[in-house]
mmCIF file of C-alpha atoms in Angstrom:
data_model
loop_
_atom_site.group_PDB
_atom_site.id
_atom_site.type_symbol
_atom_site.label_atom_id
_atom_site.label_comp_id
_atom_site.label_asym_id
_atom_site.label_seq_id
_atom_site.Cartn_x
_atom_site.Cartn_y
_atom_site.Cartn_z
ATOM 1 C CA ALA C 1 2.201 8.197 12.716
ATOM 2 C CA VAL C 2 3.949 6.969 9.613
ATOM 3 C CA SER C 3 7.372 8.409 8.899
ATOM 4 C CA PHE C 4 8.502 7.618 5.372
ATOM 5 C CA GLN C 5 12.015 7.627 4.036
ATOM 6 C CA ASN C 6 10.707 7.650 0.479
ATOM 7 C CA ALA C 7 7.844 9.803 -0.725
ATOM 8 C CA ILE C 8 4.806 8.206 -2.294
ATOM 9 C CA SER C 9 5.131 8.446 -6.067
ATOM 10 C CA ASP C 10 3.040 7.743 -9.103
ATOM 11 C CA VAL C 11 5.467 5.569 -11.098
ATOM 12 C CA GLY C 12 3.383 4.148 -13.905
ATOM 13 C CA THR C 13 1.151 6.052 -16.219
ATOM 14 C CA ASP C 14 0.020 4.782 -19.567
ATOM 15 C CA SER C 15 -2.174 7.366 -21.254
ATOM 16 C CA THR C 16 -2.943 5.021 -24.145
ATOM 17 C CA SER C 17 -4.648 2.376 -21.985
ATOM 18 C CA THR C 18 -8.237 2.474 -20.774
ATOM 19 C CA SER C 19 -8.996 2.551 -17.049
ATOM 20 C CA PRO C 20 -8.337 -0.765 -15.334
ATOM 21 C CA ARG C 21 -11.255 -2.712 -13.883
ATOM 22 C CA TRP C 22 -9.663 -2.889 -10.425
ATOM 23 C CA GLU C 23 -6.625 -1.875 -8.419
ATOM 24 C CA GLU C 24 -4.558 -4.123 -6.146
ATOM 25 C CA PHE C 25 -2.264 -3.116 -3.327
ATOM 26 C CA ASN C 26 0.248 -5.690 -2.101
ATOM 27 C CA VAL C 27 1.354 -4.679 1.402
ATOM 28 C CA VAL C 28 3.777 -5.890 3.991
ATOM 29 C CA GLY C 29 4.603 -5.011 7.584
ATOM 30 C CA VAL C 30 7.858 -6.006 9.272
ATOM 31 C CA ALA C 31 8.729 -5.751 12.920
ATOM 32 C CA LYS C 32 11.951 -6.494 14.837
ATOM 33 C CA LYS C 33 12.782 -5.915 18.456
ATOM 34 C CA ASP C 34 13.527 -2.189 18.080
ATOM 35 C CA GLU C 35 12.248 -1.237 14.592
ATOM 36 C CA ALA C 36 9.217 -1.617 12.364
ATOM 37 C CA GLY C 37 8.462 -0.775 8.770
ATOM 38 C CA CYS C 38 5.845 -1.161 6.086
ATOM 39 C CA GLY C 39 5.546 -0.926 2.376
ATOM 40 C CA GLY C 40 3.221 -1.467 -0.524
ATOM 41 C CA MET C 41 2.897 -1.583 -4.293
ATOM 42 C CA LEU C 42 -0.240 -0.493 -6.197
ATOM 43 C CA ARG C 43 -0.926 -2.337 -9.455
ATOM 44 C CA ASP C 44 -3.768 -1.906 -11.885
ATOM 45 C CA GLY C 45 -5.784 -4.688 -13.558
ATOM 46 C CA LYS C 46 -3.035 -5.038 -16.187
ATOM 47 C CA ARG C 47 -0.428 -5.528 -13.411
ATOM 48 C CA VAL C 48 1.216 -2.153 -14.191
ATOM 49 C CA VAL C 49 2.800 -0.581 -11.100
ATOM 50 C CA ARG C 50 1.078 2.759 -10.312
ATOM 51 C CA SER C 51 2.471 3.701 -6.912
ATOM 52 C CA LEU C 52 4.978 2.561 -4.266
ATOM 53 C CA PHE C 53 5.481 3.370 -0.613
ATOM 54 C CA PHE C 54 7.817 2.162 2.099
ATOM 55 C CA GLY C 55 9.414 3.418 5.273
ATOM 56 C CA LEU C 56 9.971 3.123 8.991
ATOM 57 C CA ILE C 57 6.906 3.399 11.215
ATOM 58 C CA ASN C 58 6.109 3.822 14.902
ATOM 59 C CA ALA C 59 4.661 0.396 15.582
ATOM 60 C CA VAL C 60 5.018 -2.194 18.316
ATOM 61 C CA GLY C 61 4.850 -5.713 16.928
ATOM 62 C CA LEU C 62 3.926 -7.323 13.633
ATOM 63 C CA GLU C 63 0.176 -6.830 14.050
ATOM 64 C CA MET C 64 0.584 -3.057 14.274
ATOM 65 C CA ALA C 65 3.029 -2.949 11.329
ATOM 66 C CA GLU C 66 0.599 -4.890 9.121
ATOM 67 C CA ALA C 67 -2.317 -2.642 10.152
ATOM 68 C CA MET C 68 -0.255 0.470 9.397
ATOM 69 C CA ALA C 69 0.600 -0.938 5.934
ATOM 70 C CA ILE C 70 -3.110 -1.496 5.217
ATOM 71 C CA LYS C 71 -4.061 1.927 6.542
ATOM 72 C CA THR C 72 -1.381 3.610 4.395
ATOM 73 C CA ALA C 73 -2.495 1.695 1.306
ATOM 74 C CA LEU C 74 -6.059 3.006 1.824
ATOM 75 C CA GLU C 75 -4.787 6.568 2.308
ATOM 76 C CA VAL C 76 -2.698 6.414 -0.892
ATOM 77 C CA PHE C 77 -5.573 4.984 -2.913
ATOM 78 C CA VAL C 78 -8.053 7.585 -1.692
ATOM 79 C CA GLY C 79 -5.481 10.369 -2.056
ATOM 80 C CA MET C 80 -4.996 9.474 -5.712
ATOM 81 C CA GLY C 81 -8.767 9.891 -6.221
ATOM 82 C CA TRP C 82 -9.110 6.386 -7.657
ATOM 83 C CA HIS C 83 -11.592 5.275 -4.985
ATOM 84 C CA VAL C 84 -14.414 6.772 -7.059
ATOM 85 C CA LYS C 85 -13.216 5.130 -10.296
ATOM 86 C CA VAL C 86 -12.358 1.479 -9.669
ATOM 87 C CA PRO C 87 -12.751 -1.326 -7.073
ATOM 88 C CA PHE C 88 -9.812 -1.899 -4.715
ATOM 89 C CA ILE C 89 -8.184 -5.070 -3.390
ATOM 90 C CA ILE C 90 -5.582 -5.167 -0.585
ATOM 91 C CA LYS C 91 -3.367 -8.276 -0.442
ATOM 92 C CA SER C 92 -1.199 -9.109 2.548
ATOM 93 C CA GLY C 93 0.917 -12.168 3.173
ATOM 94 C CA SER C 94 0.011 -12.152 6.843
ATOM 95 C CA CYS C 95 -3.242 -13.072 8.559
ATOM 96 C CA VAL C 96 -2.276 -11.451 11.858
ATOM 97 C CA ALA C 97 -3.668 -8.052 10.877
ATOM 98 C CA LEU C 98 -7.093 -9.563 10.195
ATOM 99 C CA GLU C 99 -7.434 -11.349 13.543
#
């Protein structure tokens, strides 16, 4: 289960712009000996930040932290209702979650 210190928030709205052609979530998972965390930033096709999340998670190892970051990004995107409007790209700096 993900336990966030900061609530997910919609930080960028521009009512004058048209809908972006795609959305991109940059995610990261971090794991130390006793702690793990994850975070992400949702940007639209114009690179405007739309949502942020970060917090401590219950994960063992980097692979699990990365997977939790990707899972949370999907949950945020679907929760915002954008999954029916625009394509979605998840970018991660780590290949371990994909192995």
